[in-house]
PDB file of C-alpha atoms and ligand atoms in Angstrom:
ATOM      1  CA  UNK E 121       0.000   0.000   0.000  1.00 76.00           C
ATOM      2  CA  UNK E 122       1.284   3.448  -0.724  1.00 87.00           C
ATOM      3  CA  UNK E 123       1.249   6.426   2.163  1.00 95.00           C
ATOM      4  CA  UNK E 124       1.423  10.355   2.299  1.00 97.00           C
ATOM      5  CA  UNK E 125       3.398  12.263   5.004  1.00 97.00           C
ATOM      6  CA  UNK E 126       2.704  15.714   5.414  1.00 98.00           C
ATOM      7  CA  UNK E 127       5.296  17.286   7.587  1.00 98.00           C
ATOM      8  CA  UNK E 128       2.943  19.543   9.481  1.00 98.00           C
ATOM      9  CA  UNK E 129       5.081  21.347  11.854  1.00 98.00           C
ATOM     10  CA  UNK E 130       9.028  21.003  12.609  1.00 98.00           C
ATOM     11  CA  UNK E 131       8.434  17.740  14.709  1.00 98.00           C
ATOM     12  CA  UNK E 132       4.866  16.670  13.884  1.00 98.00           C
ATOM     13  CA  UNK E 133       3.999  14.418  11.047  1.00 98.00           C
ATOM     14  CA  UNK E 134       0.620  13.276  10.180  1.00 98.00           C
ATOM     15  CA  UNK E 135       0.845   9.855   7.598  1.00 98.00           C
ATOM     16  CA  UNK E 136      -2.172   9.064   5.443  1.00 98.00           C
ATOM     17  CA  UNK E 137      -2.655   5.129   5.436  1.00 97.00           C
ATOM     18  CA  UNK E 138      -5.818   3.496   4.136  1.00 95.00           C
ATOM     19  CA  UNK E 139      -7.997   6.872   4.241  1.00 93.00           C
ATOM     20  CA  UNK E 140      -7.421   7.400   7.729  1.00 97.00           C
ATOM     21  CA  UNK E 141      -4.037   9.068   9.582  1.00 98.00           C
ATOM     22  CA  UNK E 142      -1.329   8.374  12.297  1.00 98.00           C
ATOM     23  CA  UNK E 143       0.851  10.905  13.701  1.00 98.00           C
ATOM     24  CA  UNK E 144       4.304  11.041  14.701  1.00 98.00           C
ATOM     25  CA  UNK E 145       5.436  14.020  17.330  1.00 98.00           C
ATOM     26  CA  UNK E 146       8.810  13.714  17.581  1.00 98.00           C
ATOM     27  CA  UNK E 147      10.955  15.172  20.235  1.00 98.00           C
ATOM     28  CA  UNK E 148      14.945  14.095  20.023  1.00 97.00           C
ATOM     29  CA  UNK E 149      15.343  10.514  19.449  1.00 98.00           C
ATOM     30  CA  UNK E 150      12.141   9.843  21.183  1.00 98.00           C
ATOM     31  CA  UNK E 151       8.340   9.761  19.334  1.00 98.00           C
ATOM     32  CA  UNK E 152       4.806  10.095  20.247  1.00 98.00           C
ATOM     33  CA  UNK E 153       2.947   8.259  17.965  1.00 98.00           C
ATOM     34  CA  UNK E 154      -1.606   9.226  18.047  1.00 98.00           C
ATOM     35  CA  UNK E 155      -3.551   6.697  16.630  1.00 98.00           C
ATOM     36  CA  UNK E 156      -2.262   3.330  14.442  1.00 98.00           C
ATOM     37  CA  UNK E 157      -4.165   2.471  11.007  1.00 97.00           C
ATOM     38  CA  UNK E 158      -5.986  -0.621  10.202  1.00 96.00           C
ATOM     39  CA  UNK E 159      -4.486  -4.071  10.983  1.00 96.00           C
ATOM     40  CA  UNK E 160      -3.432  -3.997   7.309  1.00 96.00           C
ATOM     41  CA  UNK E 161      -1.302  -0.410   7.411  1.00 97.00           C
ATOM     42  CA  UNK E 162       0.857  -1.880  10.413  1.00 97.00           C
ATOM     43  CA  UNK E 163       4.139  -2.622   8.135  1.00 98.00           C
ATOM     44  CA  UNK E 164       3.495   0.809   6.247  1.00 98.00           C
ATOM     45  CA  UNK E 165       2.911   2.469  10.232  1.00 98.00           C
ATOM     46  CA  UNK E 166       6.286   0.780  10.420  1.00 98.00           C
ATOM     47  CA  UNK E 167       7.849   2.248   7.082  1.00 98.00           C
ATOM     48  CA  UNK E 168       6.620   5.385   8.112  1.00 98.00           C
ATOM     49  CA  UNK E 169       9.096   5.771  11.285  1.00 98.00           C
ATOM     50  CA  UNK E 170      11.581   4.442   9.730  1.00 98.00           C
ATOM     51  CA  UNK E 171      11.541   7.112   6.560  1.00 97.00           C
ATOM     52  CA  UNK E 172      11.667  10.290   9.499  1.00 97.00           C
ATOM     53  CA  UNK E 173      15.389   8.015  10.210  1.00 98.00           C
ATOM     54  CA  UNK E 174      13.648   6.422  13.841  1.00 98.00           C
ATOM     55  CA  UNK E 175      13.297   2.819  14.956  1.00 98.00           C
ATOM     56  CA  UNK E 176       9.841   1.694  16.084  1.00 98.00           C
ATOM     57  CA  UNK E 177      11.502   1.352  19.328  1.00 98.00           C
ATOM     58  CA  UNK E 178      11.538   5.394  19.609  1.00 98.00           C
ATOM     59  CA  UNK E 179       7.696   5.419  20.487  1.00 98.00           C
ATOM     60  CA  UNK E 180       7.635   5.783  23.981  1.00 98.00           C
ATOM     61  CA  UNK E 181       3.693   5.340  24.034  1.00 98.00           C
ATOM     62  CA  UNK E 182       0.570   5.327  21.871  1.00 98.00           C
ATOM     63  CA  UNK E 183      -2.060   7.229  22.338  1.00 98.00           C
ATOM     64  CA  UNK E 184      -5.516   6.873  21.074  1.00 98.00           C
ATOM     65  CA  UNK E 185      -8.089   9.112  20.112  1.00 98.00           C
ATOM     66  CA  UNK E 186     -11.085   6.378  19.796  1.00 98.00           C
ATOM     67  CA  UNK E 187     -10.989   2.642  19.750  1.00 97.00           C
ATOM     68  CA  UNK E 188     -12.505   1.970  16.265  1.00 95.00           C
ATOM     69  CA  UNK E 189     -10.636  -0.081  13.643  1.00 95.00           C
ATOM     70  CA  UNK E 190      -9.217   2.296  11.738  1.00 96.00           C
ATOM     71  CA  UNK E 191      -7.454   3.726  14.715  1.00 97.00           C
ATOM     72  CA  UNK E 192      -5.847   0.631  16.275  1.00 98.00           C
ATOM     73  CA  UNK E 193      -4.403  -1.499  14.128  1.00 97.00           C
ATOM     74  CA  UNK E 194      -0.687  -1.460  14.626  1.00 98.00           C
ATOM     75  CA  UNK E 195      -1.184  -1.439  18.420  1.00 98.00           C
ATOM     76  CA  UNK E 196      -0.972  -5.383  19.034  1.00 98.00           C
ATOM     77  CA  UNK E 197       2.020  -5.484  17.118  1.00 98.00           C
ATOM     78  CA  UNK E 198       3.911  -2.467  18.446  1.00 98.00           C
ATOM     79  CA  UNK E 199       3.243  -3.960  22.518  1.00 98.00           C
ATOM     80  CA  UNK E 200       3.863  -7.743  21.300  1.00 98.00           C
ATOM     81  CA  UNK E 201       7.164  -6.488  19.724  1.00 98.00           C
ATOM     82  CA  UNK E 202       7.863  -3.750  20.745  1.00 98.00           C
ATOM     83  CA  UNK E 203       6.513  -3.452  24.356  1.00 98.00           C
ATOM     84  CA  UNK E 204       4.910   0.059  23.312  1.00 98.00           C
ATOM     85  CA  UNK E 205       1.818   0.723  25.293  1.00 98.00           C
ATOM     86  CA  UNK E 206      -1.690   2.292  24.350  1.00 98.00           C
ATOM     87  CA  UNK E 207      -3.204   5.087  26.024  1.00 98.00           C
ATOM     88  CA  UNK E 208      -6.543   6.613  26.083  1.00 98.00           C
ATOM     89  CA  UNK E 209      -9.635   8.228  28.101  1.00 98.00           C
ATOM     90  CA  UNK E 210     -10.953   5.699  30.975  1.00 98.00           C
ATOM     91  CA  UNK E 211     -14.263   5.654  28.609  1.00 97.00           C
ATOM     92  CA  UNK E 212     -12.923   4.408  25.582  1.00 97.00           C
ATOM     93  CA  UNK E 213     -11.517   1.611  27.322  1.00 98.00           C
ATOM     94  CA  UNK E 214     -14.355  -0.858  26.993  1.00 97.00           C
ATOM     95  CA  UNK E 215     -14.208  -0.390  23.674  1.00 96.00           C
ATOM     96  CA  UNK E 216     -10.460  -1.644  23.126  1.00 97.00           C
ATOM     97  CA  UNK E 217     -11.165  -4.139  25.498  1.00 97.00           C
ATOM     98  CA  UNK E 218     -14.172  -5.447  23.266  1.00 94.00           C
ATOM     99  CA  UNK E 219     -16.299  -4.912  25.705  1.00 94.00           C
ATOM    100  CA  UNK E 220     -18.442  -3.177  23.868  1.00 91.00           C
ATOM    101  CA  UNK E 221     -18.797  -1.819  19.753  1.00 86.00           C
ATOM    102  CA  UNK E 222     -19.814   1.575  19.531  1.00 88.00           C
ATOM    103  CA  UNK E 223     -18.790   1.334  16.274  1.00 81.00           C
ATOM    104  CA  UNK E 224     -20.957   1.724  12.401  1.00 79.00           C
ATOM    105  CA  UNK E 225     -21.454  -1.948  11.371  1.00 76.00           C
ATOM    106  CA  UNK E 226     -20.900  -3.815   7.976  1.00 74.00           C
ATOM    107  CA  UNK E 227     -24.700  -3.469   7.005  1.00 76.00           C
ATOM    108  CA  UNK E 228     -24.465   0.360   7.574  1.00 79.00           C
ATOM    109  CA  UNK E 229     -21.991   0.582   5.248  1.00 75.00           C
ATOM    110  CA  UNK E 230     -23.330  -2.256   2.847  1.00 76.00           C
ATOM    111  CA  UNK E 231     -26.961   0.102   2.733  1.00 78.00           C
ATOM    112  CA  UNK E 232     -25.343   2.573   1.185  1.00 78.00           C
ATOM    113  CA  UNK E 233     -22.715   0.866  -0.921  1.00 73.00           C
ATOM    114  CA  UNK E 234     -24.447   1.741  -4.264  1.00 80.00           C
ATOM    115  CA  UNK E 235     -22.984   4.673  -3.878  1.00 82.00           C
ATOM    116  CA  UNK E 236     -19.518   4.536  -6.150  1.00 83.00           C
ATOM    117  CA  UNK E 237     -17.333   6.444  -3.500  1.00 85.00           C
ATOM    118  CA  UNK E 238     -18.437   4.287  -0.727  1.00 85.00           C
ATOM    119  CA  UNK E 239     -18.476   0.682  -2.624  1.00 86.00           C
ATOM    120  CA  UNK E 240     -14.733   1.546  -4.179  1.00 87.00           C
ATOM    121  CA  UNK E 241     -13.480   2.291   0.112  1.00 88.00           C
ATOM    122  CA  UNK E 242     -15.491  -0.497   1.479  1.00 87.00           C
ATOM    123  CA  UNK E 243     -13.404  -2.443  -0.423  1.00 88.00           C
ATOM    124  CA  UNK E 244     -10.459  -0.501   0.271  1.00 89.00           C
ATOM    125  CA  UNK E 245     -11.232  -0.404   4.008  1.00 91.00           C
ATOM    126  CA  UNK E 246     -12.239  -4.560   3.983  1.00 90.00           C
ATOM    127  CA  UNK E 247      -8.873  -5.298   2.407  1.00 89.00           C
ATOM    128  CA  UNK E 248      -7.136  -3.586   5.074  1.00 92.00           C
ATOM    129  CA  UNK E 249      -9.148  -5.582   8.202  1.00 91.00           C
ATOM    130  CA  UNK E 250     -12.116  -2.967   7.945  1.00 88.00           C
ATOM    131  CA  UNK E 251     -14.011  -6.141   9.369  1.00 86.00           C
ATOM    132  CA  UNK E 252     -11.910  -7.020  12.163  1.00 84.00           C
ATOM    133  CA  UNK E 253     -12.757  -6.108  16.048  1.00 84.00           C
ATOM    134  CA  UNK E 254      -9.279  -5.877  17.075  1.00 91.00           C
ATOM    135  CA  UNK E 255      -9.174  -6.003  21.176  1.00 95.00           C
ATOM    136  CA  UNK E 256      -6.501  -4.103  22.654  1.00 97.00           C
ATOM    137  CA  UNK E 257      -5.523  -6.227  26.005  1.00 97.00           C
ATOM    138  CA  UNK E 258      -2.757  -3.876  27.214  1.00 98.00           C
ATOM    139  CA  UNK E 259      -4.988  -0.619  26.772  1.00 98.00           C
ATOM    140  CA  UNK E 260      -4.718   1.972  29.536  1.00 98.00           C
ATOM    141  CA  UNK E 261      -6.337   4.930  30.536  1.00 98.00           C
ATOM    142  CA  UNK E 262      -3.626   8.220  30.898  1.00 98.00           C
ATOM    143  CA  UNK E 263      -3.460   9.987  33.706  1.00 93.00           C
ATOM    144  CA  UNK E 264      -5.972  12.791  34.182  1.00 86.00           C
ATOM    145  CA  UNK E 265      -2.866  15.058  34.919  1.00 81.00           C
ATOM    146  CA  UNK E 266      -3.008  17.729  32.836  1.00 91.00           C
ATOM    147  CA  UNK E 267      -0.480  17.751  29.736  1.00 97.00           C
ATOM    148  CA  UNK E 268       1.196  14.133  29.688  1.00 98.00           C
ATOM    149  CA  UNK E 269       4.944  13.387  30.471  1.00 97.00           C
ATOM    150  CA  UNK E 270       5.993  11.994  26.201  1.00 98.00           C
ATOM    151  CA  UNK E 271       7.716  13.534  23.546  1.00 98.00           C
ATOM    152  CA  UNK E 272       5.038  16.799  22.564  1.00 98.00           C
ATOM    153  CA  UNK E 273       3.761  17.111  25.462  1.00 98.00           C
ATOM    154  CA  UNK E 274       0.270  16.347  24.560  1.00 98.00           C
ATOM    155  CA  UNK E 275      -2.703  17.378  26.420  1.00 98.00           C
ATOM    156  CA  UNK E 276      -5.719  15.625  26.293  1.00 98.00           C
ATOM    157  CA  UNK E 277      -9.275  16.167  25.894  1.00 97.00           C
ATOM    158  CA  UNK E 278     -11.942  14.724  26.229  1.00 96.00           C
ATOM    159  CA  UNK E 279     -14.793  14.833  23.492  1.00 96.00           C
ATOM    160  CA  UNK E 280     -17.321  12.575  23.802  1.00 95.00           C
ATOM    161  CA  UNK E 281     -19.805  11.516  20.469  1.00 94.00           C
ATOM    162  CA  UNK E 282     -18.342   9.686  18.258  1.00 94.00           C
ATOM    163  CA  UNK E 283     -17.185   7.419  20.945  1.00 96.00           C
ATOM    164  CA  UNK E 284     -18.000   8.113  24.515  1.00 96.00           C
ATOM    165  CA  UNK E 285     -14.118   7.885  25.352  1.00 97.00           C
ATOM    166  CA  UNK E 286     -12.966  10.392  22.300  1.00 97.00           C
ATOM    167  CA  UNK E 287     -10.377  12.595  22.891  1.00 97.00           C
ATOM    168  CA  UNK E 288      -8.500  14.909  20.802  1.00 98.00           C
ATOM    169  CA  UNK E 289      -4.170  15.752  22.037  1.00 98.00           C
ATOM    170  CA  UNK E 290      -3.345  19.263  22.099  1.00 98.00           C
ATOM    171  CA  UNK E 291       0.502  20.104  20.609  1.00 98.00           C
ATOM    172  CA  UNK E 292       0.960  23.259  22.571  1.00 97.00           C
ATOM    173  CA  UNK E 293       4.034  24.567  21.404  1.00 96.00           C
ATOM    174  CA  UNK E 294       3.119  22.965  17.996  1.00 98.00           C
ATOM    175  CA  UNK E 295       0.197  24.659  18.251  1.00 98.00           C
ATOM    176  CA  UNK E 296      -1.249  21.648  16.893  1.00 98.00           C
ATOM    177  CA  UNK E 297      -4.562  19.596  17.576  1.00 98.00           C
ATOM    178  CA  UNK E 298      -4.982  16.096  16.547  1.00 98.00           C
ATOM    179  CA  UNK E 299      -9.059  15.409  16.638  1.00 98.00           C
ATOM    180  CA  UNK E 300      -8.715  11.847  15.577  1.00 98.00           C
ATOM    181  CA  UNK E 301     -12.970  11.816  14.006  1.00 96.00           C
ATOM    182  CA  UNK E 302     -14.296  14.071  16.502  1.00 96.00           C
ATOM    183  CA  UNK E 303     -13.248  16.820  13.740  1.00 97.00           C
ATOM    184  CA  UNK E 304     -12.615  15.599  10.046  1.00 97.00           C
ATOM    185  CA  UNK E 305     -11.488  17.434   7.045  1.00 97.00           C
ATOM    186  CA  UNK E 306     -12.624  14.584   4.463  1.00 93.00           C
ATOM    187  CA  UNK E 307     -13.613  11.238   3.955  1.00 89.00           C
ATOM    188  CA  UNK E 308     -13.351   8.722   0.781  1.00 86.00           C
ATOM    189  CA  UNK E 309     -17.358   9.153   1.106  1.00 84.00           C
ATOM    190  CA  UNK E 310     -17.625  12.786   1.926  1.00 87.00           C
ATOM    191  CA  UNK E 311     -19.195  14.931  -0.828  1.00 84.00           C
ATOM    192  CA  UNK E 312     -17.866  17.978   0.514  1.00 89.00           C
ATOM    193  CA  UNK E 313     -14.008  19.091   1.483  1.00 91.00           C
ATOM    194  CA  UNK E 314     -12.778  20.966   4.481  1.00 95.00           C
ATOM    195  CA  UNK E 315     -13.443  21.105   8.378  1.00 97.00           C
ATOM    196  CA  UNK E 316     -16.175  18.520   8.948  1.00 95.00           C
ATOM    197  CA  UNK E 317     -18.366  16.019  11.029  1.00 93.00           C
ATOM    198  CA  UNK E 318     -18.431  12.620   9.831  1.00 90.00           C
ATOM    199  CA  UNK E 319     -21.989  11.023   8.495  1.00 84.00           C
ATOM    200  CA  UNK E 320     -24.025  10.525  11.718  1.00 82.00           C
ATOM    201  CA  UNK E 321     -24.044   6.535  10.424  1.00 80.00           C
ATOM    202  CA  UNK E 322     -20.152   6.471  12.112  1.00 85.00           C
ATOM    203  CA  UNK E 323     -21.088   8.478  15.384  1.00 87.00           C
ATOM    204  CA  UNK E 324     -22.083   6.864  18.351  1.00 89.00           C
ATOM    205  CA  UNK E 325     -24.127  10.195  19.745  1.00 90.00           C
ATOM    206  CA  UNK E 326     -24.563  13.156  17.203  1.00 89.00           C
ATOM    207  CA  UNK E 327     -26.276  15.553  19.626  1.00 91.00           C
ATOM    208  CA  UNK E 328     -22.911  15.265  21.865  1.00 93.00           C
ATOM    209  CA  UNK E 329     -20.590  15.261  18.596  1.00 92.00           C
ATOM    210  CA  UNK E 330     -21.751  18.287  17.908  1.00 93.00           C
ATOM    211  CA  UNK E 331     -21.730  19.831  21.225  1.00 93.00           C
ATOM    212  CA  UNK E 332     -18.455  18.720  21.669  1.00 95.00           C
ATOM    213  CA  UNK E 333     -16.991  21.067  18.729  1.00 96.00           C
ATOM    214  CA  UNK E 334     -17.905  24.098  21.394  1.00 96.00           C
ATOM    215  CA  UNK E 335     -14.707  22.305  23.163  1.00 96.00           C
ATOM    216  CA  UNK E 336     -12.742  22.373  19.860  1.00 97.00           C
ATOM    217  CA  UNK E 337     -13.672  25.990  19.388  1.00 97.00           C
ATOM    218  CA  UNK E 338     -11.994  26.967  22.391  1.00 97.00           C
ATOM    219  CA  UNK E 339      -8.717  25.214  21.477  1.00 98.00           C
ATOM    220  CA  UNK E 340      -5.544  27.677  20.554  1.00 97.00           C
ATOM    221  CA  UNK E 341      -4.306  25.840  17.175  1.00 98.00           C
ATOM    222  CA  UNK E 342      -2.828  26.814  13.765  1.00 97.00           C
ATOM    223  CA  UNK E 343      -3.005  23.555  12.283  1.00 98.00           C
ATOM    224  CA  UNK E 344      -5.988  20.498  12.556  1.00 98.00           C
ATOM    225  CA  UNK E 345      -4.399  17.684  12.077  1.00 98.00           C
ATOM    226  CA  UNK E 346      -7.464  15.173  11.486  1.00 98.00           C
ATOM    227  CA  UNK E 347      -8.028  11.025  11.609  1.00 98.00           C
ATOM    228  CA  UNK E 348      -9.411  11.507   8.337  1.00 97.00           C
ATOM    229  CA  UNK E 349      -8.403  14.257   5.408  1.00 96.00           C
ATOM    230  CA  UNK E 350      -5.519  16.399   5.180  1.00 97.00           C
ATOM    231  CA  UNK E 351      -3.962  18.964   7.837  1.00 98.00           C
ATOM    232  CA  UNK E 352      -6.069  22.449   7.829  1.00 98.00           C
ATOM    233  CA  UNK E 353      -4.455  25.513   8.882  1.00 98.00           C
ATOM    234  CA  UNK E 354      -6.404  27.704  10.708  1.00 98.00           C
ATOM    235  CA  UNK E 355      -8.413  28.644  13.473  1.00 97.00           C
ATOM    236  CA  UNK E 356     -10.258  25.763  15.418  1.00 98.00           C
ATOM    237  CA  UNK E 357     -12.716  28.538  15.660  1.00 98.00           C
ATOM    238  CA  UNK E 358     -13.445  28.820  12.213  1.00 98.00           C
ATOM    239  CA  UNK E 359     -13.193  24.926  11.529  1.00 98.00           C
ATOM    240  CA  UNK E 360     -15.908  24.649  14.118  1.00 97.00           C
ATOM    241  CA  UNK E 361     -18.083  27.285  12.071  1.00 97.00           C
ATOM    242  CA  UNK E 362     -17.085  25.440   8.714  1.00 95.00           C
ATOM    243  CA  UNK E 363     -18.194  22.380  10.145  1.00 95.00           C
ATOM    244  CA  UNK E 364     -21.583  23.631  11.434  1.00 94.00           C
ATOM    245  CA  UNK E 365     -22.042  25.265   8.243  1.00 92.00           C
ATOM    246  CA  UNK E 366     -21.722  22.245   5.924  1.00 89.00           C
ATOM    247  CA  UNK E 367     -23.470  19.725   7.996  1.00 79.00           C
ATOM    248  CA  UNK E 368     -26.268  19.562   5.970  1.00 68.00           C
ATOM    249  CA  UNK E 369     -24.118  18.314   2.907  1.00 65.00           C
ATOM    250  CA  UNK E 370     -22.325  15.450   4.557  1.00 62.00           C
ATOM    251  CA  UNK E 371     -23.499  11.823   3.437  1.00 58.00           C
ATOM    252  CA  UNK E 372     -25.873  10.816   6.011  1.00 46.00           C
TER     253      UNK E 372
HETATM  254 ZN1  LIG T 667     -11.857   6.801  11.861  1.00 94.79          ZN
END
């Protein structure tokens, strides 16, 4: 499979996989990676350190913005070899744990698969493990401390609606957010382009996906760094209003 890094910032690097993004924050030797691809991008994840001149061994921890598929792929094979553990909000830890699937299933996507765009990425995302419920045995909450002790510096938030353990990792002196899909800037399916919700079909809790862009709104960032799209530069402010604006045009 091929990838596209976009070397947002100095030390941040967002990598397009199959339609969705990781993130590599590197600081010295040492990376923060946010977020890990389908099962099927985990050798290109791989690749992917190893073209910024790192060893997977630099990531001193993972963390995740939501537990769905496209987000954890790589993470059984970075803690099996690598011992590299996987953080995220207390909430979303039933869902790693497989606990629970709050999660669009197969037949949502399958009722709308006449649809060119979203037949051609359903196969896309199948060949990459699409239909896969990775667990994620070693997932762990971080601490609720404030900005956490890895390379970045990244402060979490939590953003409930898509997922009710969602959070998005504030670059500070980056001045960088990563919003994993609480805030998109495109989708394979999307008819429109820019700051974005995704298609209420994907969301666990629209009302609170929504509400939870007042949070992003507040956020001090020149650059959105999304799970899905390309980087936007620009106030969160104004992503928030595009967002809000073009709702009504999203695939639903
Ligand atoms: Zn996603």
């Amino acid at each position: 499979m091929t990838t596209t890094l976009y070397q947002v910032t100095r030390d941040v690097f967002c990598v397009q996989g199959t339609a969705v993004n990781w993130i590599l924050v590197r600081e010295g030797r040492d990376l923060t990676l946010i977020d890990a691809g389908y099962p099927g991008d985990t050798d290109a994840l791989e690749a992917s350190v190893r073209s910024l001149g790192h060893r997977v061994e630099d990531i001193r921890a993972v963390l995740v913005t939501h537990a769905h598929v496209d987000h954890i792929g790589a993470l059984g094979r970075l803690h099996e070899r690598y011992g590299i553990a996987a953080l995220m909000h207390p909430d979303e830890l039933p869902n790693a744990l497989g606990q629970t699937h709050e999660s669009a299933t197969p037949a949502d996507v399958a009722r709308r698969a006449w649809r060119p765009s979203v037949l051609r990425w359903s196969l896309a995302i199948t060949r990459a493990g699409a239909t896969g419920h990775p667990v994620v045995p070693h997932a762990r909450a971080y601490p609720d401390s404030g900005a956490l002790d890895l390379p970045g510096r990244p402060q979490p938030l939590h953003v409930a609606g898509h997922t009710s353990g969602s959070s998005v990792y504030v670059l500070d002196s980056a001045g960088v957010v990563v919003t994993g899909d609480a805030l998109v800037t495109g989708h394979p399916i999307s008819a429109i382009t820019g700051p974005q919700l995704l298609p209420d079909f994907f969301t666990l809790d629209p009302g609170r996906a929504d509400a939870a862009l007042d949070v992003l709104a507040g956020v001090e960032a020149d650059v959105l760094v999304p799970g899905h799209g390309t980087p936007w530069r620009g106030e969160m402010a104004t992503a928030v209003e595009h967002a809000r604006r073009t709702a009504p045009r999203r695939l639903r």
